[in-house]
GROMACS .gro file of C-alpha atoms in nm:
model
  102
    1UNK     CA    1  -0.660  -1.401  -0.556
    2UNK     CA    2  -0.799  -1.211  -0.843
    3UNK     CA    3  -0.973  -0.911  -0.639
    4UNK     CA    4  -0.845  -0.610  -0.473
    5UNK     CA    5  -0.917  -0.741  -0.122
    6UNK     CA    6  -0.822  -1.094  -0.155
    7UNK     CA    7  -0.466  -0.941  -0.264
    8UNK     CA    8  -0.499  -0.722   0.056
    9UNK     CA    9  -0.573  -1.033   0.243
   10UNK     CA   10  -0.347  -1.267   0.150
   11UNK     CA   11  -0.022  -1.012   0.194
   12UNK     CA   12  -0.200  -0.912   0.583
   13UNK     CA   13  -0.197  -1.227   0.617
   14UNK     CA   14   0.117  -1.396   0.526
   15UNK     CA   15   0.332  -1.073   0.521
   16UNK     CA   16   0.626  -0.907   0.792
   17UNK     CA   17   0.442  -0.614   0.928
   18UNK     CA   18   0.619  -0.257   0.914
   19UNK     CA   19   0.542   0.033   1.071
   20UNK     CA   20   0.786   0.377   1.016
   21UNK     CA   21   0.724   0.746   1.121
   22UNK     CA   22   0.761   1.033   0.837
   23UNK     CA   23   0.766   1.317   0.845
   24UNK     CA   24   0.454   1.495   0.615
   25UNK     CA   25   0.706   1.589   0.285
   26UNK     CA   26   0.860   1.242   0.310
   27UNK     CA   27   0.525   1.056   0.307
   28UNK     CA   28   0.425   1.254   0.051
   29UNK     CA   29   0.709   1.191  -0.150
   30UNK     CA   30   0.683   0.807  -0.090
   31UNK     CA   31   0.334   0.778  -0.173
   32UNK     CA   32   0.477   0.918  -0.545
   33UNK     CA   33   0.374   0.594  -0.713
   34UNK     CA   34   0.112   0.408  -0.515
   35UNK     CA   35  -0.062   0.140  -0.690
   36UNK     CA   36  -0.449   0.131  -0.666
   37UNK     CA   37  -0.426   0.401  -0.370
   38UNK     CA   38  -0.790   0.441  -0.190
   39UNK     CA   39  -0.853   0.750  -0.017
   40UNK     CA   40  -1.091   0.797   0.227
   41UNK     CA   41  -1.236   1.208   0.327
   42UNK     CA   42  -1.165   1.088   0.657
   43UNK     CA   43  -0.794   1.050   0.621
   44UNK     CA   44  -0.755   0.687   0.562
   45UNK     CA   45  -0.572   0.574   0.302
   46UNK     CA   46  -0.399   0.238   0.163
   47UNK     CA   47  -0.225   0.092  -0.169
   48UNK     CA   48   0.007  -0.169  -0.289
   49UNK     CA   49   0.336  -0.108  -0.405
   50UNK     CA   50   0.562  -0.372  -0.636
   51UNK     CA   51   0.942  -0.371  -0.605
   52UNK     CA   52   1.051  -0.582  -0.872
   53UNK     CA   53   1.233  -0.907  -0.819
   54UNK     CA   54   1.235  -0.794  -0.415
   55UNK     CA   55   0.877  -0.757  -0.204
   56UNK     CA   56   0.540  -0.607  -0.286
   57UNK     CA   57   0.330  -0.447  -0.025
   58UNK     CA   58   0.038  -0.334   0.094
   59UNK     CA   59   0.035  -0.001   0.311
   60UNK     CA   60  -0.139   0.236   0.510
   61UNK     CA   61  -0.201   0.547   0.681
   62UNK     CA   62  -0.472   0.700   0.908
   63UNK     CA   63  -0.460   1.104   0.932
   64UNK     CA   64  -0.788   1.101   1.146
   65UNK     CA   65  -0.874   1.241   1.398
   66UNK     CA   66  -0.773   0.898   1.593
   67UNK     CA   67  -0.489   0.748   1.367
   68UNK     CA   68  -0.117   0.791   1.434
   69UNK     CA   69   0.011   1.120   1.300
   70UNK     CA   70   0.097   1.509   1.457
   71UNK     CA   71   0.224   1.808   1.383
   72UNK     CA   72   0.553   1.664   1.229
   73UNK     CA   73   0.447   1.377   1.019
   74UNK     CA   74   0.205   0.997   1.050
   75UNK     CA   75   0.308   0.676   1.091
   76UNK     CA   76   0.294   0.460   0.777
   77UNK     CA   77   0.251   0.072   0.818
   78UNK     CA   78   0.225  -0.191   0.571
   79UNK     CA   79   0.291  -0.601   0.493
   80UNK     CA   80   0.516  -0.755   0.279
   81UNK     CA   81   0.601  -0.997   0.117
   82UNK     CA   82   0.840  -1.199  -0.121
   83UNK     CA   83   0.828  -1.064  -0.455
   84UNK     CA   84   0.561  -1.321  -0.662
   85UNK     CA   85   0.545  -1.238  -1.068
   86UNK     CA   86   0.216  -1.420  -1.058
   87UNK     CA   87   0.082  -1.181  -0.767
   88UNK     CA   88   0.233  -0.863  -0.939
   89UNK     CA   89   0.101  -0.951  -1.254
   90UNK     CA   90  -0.282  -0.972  -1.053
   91UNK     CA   91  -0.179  -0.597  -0.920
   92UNK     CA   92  -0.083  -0.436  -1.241
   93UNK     CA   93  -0.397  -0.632  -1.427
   94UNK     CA   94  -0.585  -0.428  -1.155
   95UNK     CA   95  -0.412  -0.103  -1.202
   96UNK     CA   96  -0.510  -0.113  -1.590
   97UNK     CA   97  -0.912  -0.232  -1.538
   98UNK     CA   98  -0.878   0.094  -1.329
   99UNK     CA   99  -0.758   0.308  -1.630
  100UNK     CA  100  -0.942   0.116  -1.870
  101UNK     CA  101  -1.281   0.172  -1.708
  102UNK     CA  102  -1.219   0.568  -1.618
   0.00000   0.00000   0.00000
């Protein structure tokens, strides 16, 4: 579990899916401190976030033209999971290749 989609994987796959509506300024607001946040011109977009000692997650949200979202805000979905120190660790390891290699 050392990649960016394995990560992704394993919390789809073992996590509590979660799905809650925002409006626009409170998505925007949430997505404050995403962790390795890929954005696609299309409007797709997903990241992990780490709550210490509580869950980590991996969410998303799709603006386009067919995703879930209107005039007054999207939907934003994601899977947790138990807070792991081993699994954050992997994330934040990420997060710095990422600024090491920009």
């Amino acid at each position: 579990m050392h990649t960016r989609s394995s990560i992704q994987k394993h919390i789809t796959q073992t996590g509590e899916k979660v799905s809650r509506w925002r409006t626009w300024s409170e998505a925007k607001e949430r997505q404050a401190t995403p962790l390795l946040r890929e954005s696609l011109p299309s409007g797709y977009s997903n990241w992990f976030s780490v709550v210490k000692g509580h869950s980590i997650w991996w969410i998303y949200t799709d603006t386009s033209d067919g995703g879930l979202w209107n005039s007054e805000g999207m939907a934003v979905s994601g899977f947790r999971i138990p807070y792991e120190e081993l699994l954050a660790q992997k994330i934040y390891e990420l997060v710095y290749e990422c600024l090491v290699s920009s």
